[in-house]
PDB file of C-alpha atoms in Angstrom:
ATOM      1  CA  MET A   1      -3.242 -17.121  -5.868  1.00 76.00           C
ATOM      2  CA  LYS A   2      -6.343 -19.252  -5.514  1.00 72.00           C
ATOM      3  CA  ASP A   3      -4.124 -22.349  -5.535  1.00 80.00           C
ATOM      4  CA  ILE A   4      -2.219 -21.276  -2.397  1.00 88.00           C
ATOM      5  CA  ALA A   5      -3.422 -23.396   0.518  1.00 85.00           C
ATOM      6  CA  ILE A   6      -2.984 -21.889   3.995  1.00 92.00           C
ATOM      7  CA  ASP A   7      -3.171 -23.766   7.277  1.00 93.00           C
ATOM      8  CA  PHE A   8      -4.613 -21.327   9.839  1.00 95.00           C
ATOM      9  CA  ASN A   9      -4.025 -23.639  12.828  1.00 93.00           C
ATOM     10  CA  SER A  10      -0.601 -22.358  13.855  1.00 94.00           C
ATOM     11  CA  THR A  11       1.334 -19.103  13.808  1.00 94.00           C
ATOM     12  CA  SER A  12       4.159 -20.627  11.790  1.00 96.00           C
ATOM     13  CA  SER A  13       1.833 -21.996   9.121  1.00 96.00           C
ATOM     14  CA  ILE A  14       0.027 -18.640   8.844  1.00 96.00           C
ATOM     15  CA  GLU A  15       3.368 -16.879   8.435  1.00 96.00           C
ATOM     16  CA  LYS A  16       4.289 -19.414   5.756  1.00 97.00           C
ATOM     17  CA  GLY A  17       1.020 -18.678   3.955  1.00 97.00           C
ATOM     18  CA  ILE A  18       1.606 -14.925   4.148  1.00 97.00           C
ATOM     19  CA  GLU A  19       5.050 -15.411   2.615  1.00 97.00           C
ATOM     20  CA  ALA A  20       3.548 -17.537  -0.171  1.00 97.00           C
ATOM     21  CA  ILE A  21       1.002 -14.842  -1.063  1.00 98.00           C
ATOM     22  CA  LYS A  22       3.684 -12.148  -0.882  1.00 98.00           C
ATOM     23  CA  ASP A  23       5.926 -14.122  -3.258  1.00 98.00           C
ATOM     24  CA  TYR A  24       2.999 -14.676  -5.614  1.00 98.00           C
ATOM     25  CA  LEU A  25       2.157 -10.964  -5.787  1.00 98.00           C
ATOM     26  CA  LYS A  26       5.841 -10.165  -6.370  1.00 97.00           C
ATOM     27  CA  SER A  27       5.976 -12.437  -9.411  1.00 97.00           C
ATOM     28  CA  HIS A  28       2.579 -11.820 -11.014  1.00 98.00           C
ATOM     29  CA  ALA A  29       0.771  -8.917 -12.662  1.00 98.00           C
ATOM     30  CA  LEU A  30      -2.932  -8.259 -12.295  1.00 97.00           C
ATOM     31  CA  VAL A  31      -4.185  -8.032 -15.876  1.00 96.00           C
ATOM     32  CA  ILE A  32      -7.550  -6.372 -16.531  1.00 94.00           C
ATOM     33  CA  GLY A  33      -8.293  -6.395 -20.242  1.00 89.00           C
ATOM     34  CA  ASN A  34      -5.303  -4.641 -21.826  1.00 90.00           C
ATOM     35  CA  SER A  35      -4.099  -3.020 -18.590  1.00 95.00           C
ATOM     36  CA  ASN A  36      -1.275  -4.501 -16.507  1.00 97.00           C
ATOM     37  CA  TYR A  37      -0.673  -3.794 -12.828  1.00 98.00           C
ATOM     38  CA  VAL A  38       1.993  -5.001 -10.421  1.00 98.00           C
ATOM     39  CA  ILE A  39       0.895  -4.650  -6.801  1.00 98.00           C
ATOM     40  CA  THR A  40       3.604  -2.794  -4.882  1.00 98.00           C
ATOM     41  CA  GLU A  41       1.951  -2.378  -1.494  1.00 98.00           C
ATOM     42  CA  PHE A  42      -0.442  -4.625   0.380  1.00 98.00           C
ATOM     43  CA  GLU A  43      -1.602  -5.509   3.896  1.00 98.00           C
ATOM     44  CA  PHE A  44      -2.721  -8.789   5.421  1.00 98.00           C
ATOM     45  CA  TYR A  45      -5.844  -9.204   7.560  1.00 98.00           C
ATOM     46  CA  ILE A  46      -6.621 -12.575   9.148  1.00 98.00           C
ATOM     47  CA  MET A  47      -9.152 -13.445  11.843  1.00 96.00           C
ATOM     48  CA  THR A  48      -9.149 -17.028  13.000  1.00 95.00           C
ATOM     49  CA  PRO A  49     -11.929 -18.157  15.402  1.00 90.00           C
ATOM     50  CA  GLU A  50     -11.931 -16.541  18.842  1.00 82.00           C
ATOM     51  CA  ASN A  51      -9.782 -19.286  20.340  1.00 79.00           C
ATOM     52  CA  GLY A  52      -7.533 -19.318  17.272  1.00 84.00           C
ATOM     53  CA  VAL A  53      -3.922 -18.265  16.922  1.00 94.00           C
ATOM     54  CA  HIS A  54      -4.527 -15.070  14.887  1.00 95.00           C
ATOM     55  CA  HIS A  55      -7.769 -13.473  16.084  1.00 94.00           C
ATOM     56  CA  ASP A  56      -7.124 -10.060  14.498  1.00 95.00           C
ATOM     57  CA  GLN A  57     -10.309  -8.037  14.897  1.00 94.00           C
ATOM     58  CA  TYR A  58      -9.078  -5.334  12.524  1.00 95.00           C
ATOM     59  CA  THR A  59     -10.166  -7.813   9.840  1.00 96.00           C
ATOM     60  CA  TYR A  60     -13.413  -7.350   7.903  1.00 93.00           C
ATOM     61  CA  LYS A  61     -15.965  -9.994   8.924  1.00 92.00           C
ATOM     62  CA  HIS A  62     -17.710 -10.265   5.572  1.00 94.00           C
ATOM     63  CA  GLU A  63     -18.877 -13.657   4.338  1.00 95.00           C
ATOM     64  CA  ARG A  64     -16.743 -13.240   1.216  1.00 94.00           C
ATOM     65  CA  HIS A  65     -13.652 -13.248   3.442  1.00 96.00           C
ATOM     66  CA  LEU A  66     -14.544 -16.850   4.285  1.00 96.00           C
ATOM     67  CA  THR A  67     -13.765 -17.709   0.645  1.00 95.00           C
ATOM     68  CA  LYS A  68     -10.570 -17.770  -1.405  1.00 94.00           C
ATOM     69  CA  GLY A  69      -9.618 -15.896  -4.559  1.00 93.00           C
ATOM     70  CA  LYS A  70     -12.502 -13.405  -4.601  1.00 93.00           C
ATOM     71  CA  LEU A  71     -12.453  -9.622  -4.956  1.00 93.00           C
ATOM     72  CA  PHE A  72     -14.132  -7.624  -2.196  1.00 95.00           C
ATOM     73  CA  LEU A  73     -14.737  -3.897  -2.692  1.00 95.00           C
ATOM     74  CA  HIS A  74     -15.357  -1.985   0.542  1.00 95.00           C
ATOM     75  CA  ALA A  75     -15.099   1.481   2.071  1.00 93.00           C
ATOM     76  CA  SER A  76     -11.339   1.200   2.598  1.00 94.00           C
ATOM     77  CA  GLY A  77     -10.370  -0.216  -0.791  1.00 96.00           C
ATOM     78  CA  LEU A  78     -10.165  -3.571  -2.546  1.00 97.00           C
ATOM     79  CA  ASP A  79      -9.283  -6.937  -0.994  1.00 98.00           C
ATOM     80  CA  ILE A  80      -8.383 -10.290  -2.466  1.00 97.00           C
ATOM     81  CA  THR A  81      -9.796 -12.920  -0.119  1.00 97.00           C
ATOM     82  CA  PHE A  82      -7.984 -16.048   1.054  1.00 96.00           C
ATOM     83  CA  GLY A  83     -10.104 -17.365   3.937  1.00 95.00           C
ATOM     84  CA  ASN A  84     -11.888 -20.645   4.561  1.00 94.00           C
ATOM     85  CA  ASP A  85     -15.038 -21.872   6.304  1.00 94.00           C
ATOM     86  CA  THR A  86     -13.918 -20.662   9.745  1.00 94.00           C
ATOM     87  CA  THR A  87     -11.311 -17.949   9.109  1.00 96.00           C
ATOM     88  CA  TYR A  88     -11.838 -14.485   7.637  1.00 97.00           C
ATOM     89  CA  ALA A  89      -8.841 -13.417   5.549  1.00 97.00           C
ATOM     90  CA  GLY A  90      -8.013 -10.814   2.928  1.00 97.00           C
ATOM     91  CA  VAL A  91      -5.106  -8.884   1.479  1.00 98.00           C
ATOM     92  CA  LEU A  92      -5.782  -5.159   1.029  1.00 98.00           C
ATOM     93  CA  LEU A  93      -4.241  -3.737  -2.152  1.00 98.00           C
ATOM     94  CA  ARG A  94      -2.689  -0.363  -1.293  1.00 98.00           C
ATOM     95  CA  GLY A  95      -0.461   0.530  -4.253  1.00 98.00           C
ATOM     96  CA  ALA A  96       0.561  -0.550  -7.747  1.00 98.00           C
ATOM     97  CA  ILE A  97       2.494   0.368 -10.857  1.00 98.00           C
ATOM     98  CA  LYS A  98       0.842   0.250 -14.260  1.00 98.00           C
ATOM     99  CA  LEU A  99       2.993  -1.337 -16.962  1.00 98.00           C
ATOM    100  CA  SER A 100       2.754  -0.895 -20.711  1.00 97.00           C
ATOM    101  CA  SER A 101       3.864  -4.528 -21.098  1.00 96.00           C
ATOM    102  CA  ILE A 102       4.524  -7.560 -18.898  1.00 96.00           C
ATOM    103  CA  ASP A 103       7.013  -9.075 -21.352  1.00 95.00           C
ATOM    104  CA  THR A 104      10.146  -8.730 -19.172  1.00 94.00           C
ATOM    105  CA  PRO A 105       9.414  -5.047 -18.487  1.00 97.00           C
ATOM    106  CA  THR A 106      12.047  -2.445 -17.681  1.00 96.00           C
ATOM    107  CA  GLU A 107      11.501   0.685 -15.630  1.00 95.00           C
ATOM    108  CA  ASP A 108      10.661   2.526 -18.870  1.00 95.00           C
ATOM    109  CA  ALA A 109       7.516   0.360 -19.076  1.00 97.00           C
ATOM    110  CA  ILE A 110       6.122   1.970 -15.912  1.00 97.00           C
ATOM    111  CA  GLU A 111       3.293   4.253 -17.008  1.00 96.00           C
ATOM    112  CA  LYS A 112       2.225   5.461 -13.587  1.00 95.00           C
ATOM    113  CA  TYR A 113       2.198   4.754  -9.865  1.00 97.00           C
ATOM    114  CA  ILE A 114      -1.150   4.406  -8.113  1.00 97.00           C
ATOM    115  CA  ASN A 115      -0.828   5.224  -4.415  1.00 97.00           C
ATOM    116  CA  GLY A 116      -3.407   4.489  -1.729  1.00 96.00           C
ATOM    117  CA  PRO A 117      -6.099   1.816  -1.441  1.00 97.00           C
ATOM    118  CA  ILE A 118      -9.012   4.026  -2.537  1.00 97.00           C
ATOM    119  CA  ASN A 119      -7.115   5.383  -5.544  1.00 97.00           C
ATOM    120  CA  LEU A 120      -6.064   1.880  -6.540  1.00 98.00           C
ATOM    121  CA  ALA A 121      -9.562   0.448  -6.167  1.00 97.00           C
ATOM    122  CA  ASP A 122     -10.896   3.287  -8.341  1.00 97.00           C
ATOM    123  CA  GLU A 123      -8.202   2.688 -10.966  1.00 96.00           C
ATOM    124  CA  LEU A 124      -8.862  -1.051 -11.182  1.00 96.00           C
ATOM    125  CA  VAL A 125     -12.655  -0.803 -11.221  1.00 93.00           C
ATOM    126  CA  HIS A 126     -12.536   1.774 -14.019  1.00 92.00           C
ATOM    127  CA  GLN A 127     -10.732  -0.713 -16.266  1.00 91.00           C
ATOM    128  CA  ILE A 128     -13.810  -2.944 -16.302  1.00 83.00           C
ATOM    129  CA  ASP A 129     -15.831  -2.597 -19.512  1.00 79.00           C
ATOM    130  CA  ILE A 130     -19.239  -4.138 -18.863  1.00 75.00           C
ATOM    131  CA  GLU A 131     -20.429  -3.450 -22.408  1.00 75.00           C
ATOM    132  CA  ASN A 132     -17.714  -5.400 -24.218  1.00 72.00           C
ATOM    133  CA  GLY A 133     -16.784  -7.847 -21.496  1.00 72.00           C
ATOM    134  CA  ILE A 134     -13.491  -8.049 -19.679  1.00 77.00           C
ATOM    135  CA  THR A 135     -11.112 -10.661 -18.326  1.00 83.00           C
ATOM    136  CA  ILE A 136      -9.407 -10.235 -14.962  1.00 90.00           C
ATOM    137  CA  GLY A 137      -6.615 -12.442 -13.681  1.00 93.00           C
ATOM    138  CA  PHE A 138      -3.001 -12.778 -12.646  1.00 96.00           C
ATOM    139  CA  GLN A 139      -0.238 -13.453 -15.167  1.00 97.00           C
ATOM    140  CA  PRO A 140       3.402 -14.320 -14.384  1.00 97.00           C
ATOM    141  CA  VAL A 141       5.826 -11.447 -14.875  1.00 97.00           C
ATOM    142  CA  ASN A 142       9.615 -11.209 -14.690  1.00 97.00           C
ATOM    143  CA  LEU A 143      10.497  -8.016 -12.810  1.00 97.00           C
ATOM    144  CA  GLU A 144      14.267  -8.490 -12.643  1.00 96.00           C
ATOM    145  CA  ASN A 145      14.825  -5.311 -14.695  1.00 97.00           C
ATOM    146  CA  ILE A 146      12.898  -3.125 -12.249  1.00 96.00           C
ATOM    147  CA  SER A 147      14.667  -2.178  -9.028  1.00 95.00           C
ATOM    148  CA  PHE A 148      12.657  -2.412  -5.801  1.00 96.00           C
ATOM    149  CA  VAL A 149      13.491  -2.036  -2.118  1.00 95.00           C
ATOM    150  CA  ASP A 150      11.186  -4.423  -0.247  1.00 96.00           C
ATOM    151  CA  THR A 151      10.190  -3.790   3.368  1.00 97.00           C
ATOM    152  CA  TRP A 152       7.779  -5.193   5.966  1.00 97.00           C
ATOM    153  CA  GLY A 153       6.114  -2.838   8.440  1.00 97.00           C
ATOM    154  CA  PRO A 154       2.944  -2.174  10.480  1.00 96.00           C
ATOM    155  CA  ARG A 155      -0.335  -1.563   8.699  1.00 96.00           C
ATOM    156  CA  VAL A 156      -1.591   1.974   8.112  1.00 95.00           C
ATOM    157  CA  GLY A 157      -4.445   3.832   9.811  1.00 93.00           C
ATOM    158  CA  LEU A 158      -5.424   1.353  12.529  1.00 94.00           C
ATOM    159  CA  LYS A 159      -7.024   2.821  15.661  1.00 93.00           C
ATOM    160  CA  LYS A 160      -5.590   2.021  19.073  1.00 92.00           C
ATOM    161  CA  GLY A 161      -7.949   0.544  21.628  1.00 90.00           C
ATOM    162  CA  LYS A 162     -10.487  -0.535  19.021  1.00 85.00           C
ATOM    163  CA  PHE A 163     -10.837  -3.942  20.662  1.00 88.00           C
ATOM    164  CA  GLU A 164      -9.398  -5.936  23.534  1.00 86.00           C
ATOM    165  CA  GLY A 165      -6.061  -7.378  22.557  1.00 86.00           C
ATOM    166  CA  TYR A 166      -5.393  -4.783  19.843  1.00 93.00           C
ATOM    167  CA  LYS A 167      -1.790  -4.451  21.046  1.00 93.00           C
ATOM    168  CA  ASN A 168      -1.101  -7.932  19.702  1.00 92.00           C
ATOM    169  CA  PHE A 169      -1.782  -6.746  16.149  1.00 95.00           C
ATOM    170  CA  ILE A 170      -1.483  -2.971  15.743  1.00 95.00           C
ATOM    171  CA  ASP A 171       2.315  -2.972  15.409  1.00 94.00           C
ATOM    172  CA  ARG A 172       2.682  -6.353  13.739  1.00 95.00           C
ATOM    173  CA  ASN A 173       4.545  -6.323  10.419  1.00 97.00           C
ATOM    174  CA  LEU A 174       1.667  -7.185   8.097  1.00 98.00           C
ATOM    175  CA  ARG A 175       2.222  -4.447   5.493  1.00 98.00           C
ATOM    176  CA  TYR A 176       4.542  -5.102   2.555  1.00 98.00           C
ATOM    177  CA  LEU A 177       5.949  -2.203   0.540  1.00 98.00           C
ATOM    178  CA  ARG A 178       7.996  -2.381  -2.663  1.00 97.00           C
ATOM    179  CA  SER A 179       9.630   1.023  -3.106  1.00 95.00           C
ATOM    180  CA  LEU A 180      10.947   2.175  -6.474  1.00 95.00           C
ATOM    181  CA  SER A 181      14.237   4.029  -6.783  1.00 91.00           C
ATOM    182  CA  PRO A 182      14.120   7.828  -6.263  1.00 92.00           C
ATOM    183  CA  GLU A 183      15.172   8.309  -9.900  1.00 92.00           C
ATOM    184  CA  THR A 184      12.286   6.204 -11.204  1.00 93.00           C
ATOM    185  CA  MET A 185       9.787   7.913  -8.910  1.00 93.00           C
ATOM    186  CA  LEU A 186      10.981  11.323 -10.127  1.00 93.00           C
ATOM    187  CA  ARG A 187      10.383  10.282 -13.732  1.00 92.00           C
ATOM    188  CA  ILE A 188       6.903   8.974 -12.931  1.00 92.00           C
ATOM    189  CA  ASP A 189       6.020  11.819 -10.568  1.00 92.00           C
ATOM    190  CA  PRO A 190       8.133  14.876 -11.510  1.00 92.00           C
ATOM    191  CA  GLU A 191       5.988  17.216  -9.402  1.00 88.00           C
ATOM    192  CA  LYS A 192       6.359  14.923  -6.370  1.00 88.00           C
ATOM    193  CA  LYS A 193       2.635  14.729  -5.713  1.00 89.00           C
ATOM    194  CA  ILE A 194       2.711  11.084  -4.636  1.00 91.00           C
ATOM    195  CA  LYS A 195       3.140  10.761  -0.869  1.00 89.00           C
ATOM    196  CA  ILE A 196       3.838   7.175   0.166  1.00 89.00           C
ATOM    197  CA  LYS A 197       3.831   6.388   3.883  1.00 83.00           C
ATOM    198  CA  LYS A 198       7.341   5.056   4.367  1.00 80.00           C
ATOM    199  CA  ILE A 199       8.350   2.178   6.604  1.00 79.00           C
ATOM    200  CA  VAL A 200      11.100   3.103   9.054  1.00 64.00           C
ATOM    201  CA  THR A 201      13.472   0.263   9.887  1.00 58.00           C
ATOM    202  CA  VAL A 202      15.722   0.198  12.941  1.00 46.00           C
TER     203      VAL A 202
END
């Protein structure tokens, strides 16, 4: 993902960059040691300079968001940054499936579904073994044998009126959700404890 270059100077180029990151996350697994995760839900946050084309003040203004390809752990979860010297940008990881293998996995390879940004951040951080060392990175994965329904929708939990111009961003489709089939979810979660905030399309 670090190799994806985004031009933040126009709306169309930002949308192109968002699509590129989305496609990357759809075709790669986050591998932490021996654990494999495919990100199934994520949100985009981008704040160009005040006179820029995407001045979204829901975005974290941390100096790490001015960099690209870094992890940022915060009170709401875990971001992967993709900003530059003047633009704060990050993708919030909200959900994932854990796979037993990334060698052309089937739905039987799904070990569990991690729902919610805090739960996912906790899951990923707990895979890090500081005593024995650990490698973290993305690896290509072929997911053609796992059925998803992919949907764009508004981000979750944003407060209305938080800043002037919030209406330009609060309902914008910057959340991407990859839903598994009901049959697969029932196998993973037979007691139906996982409550995913659905995206309603019209």
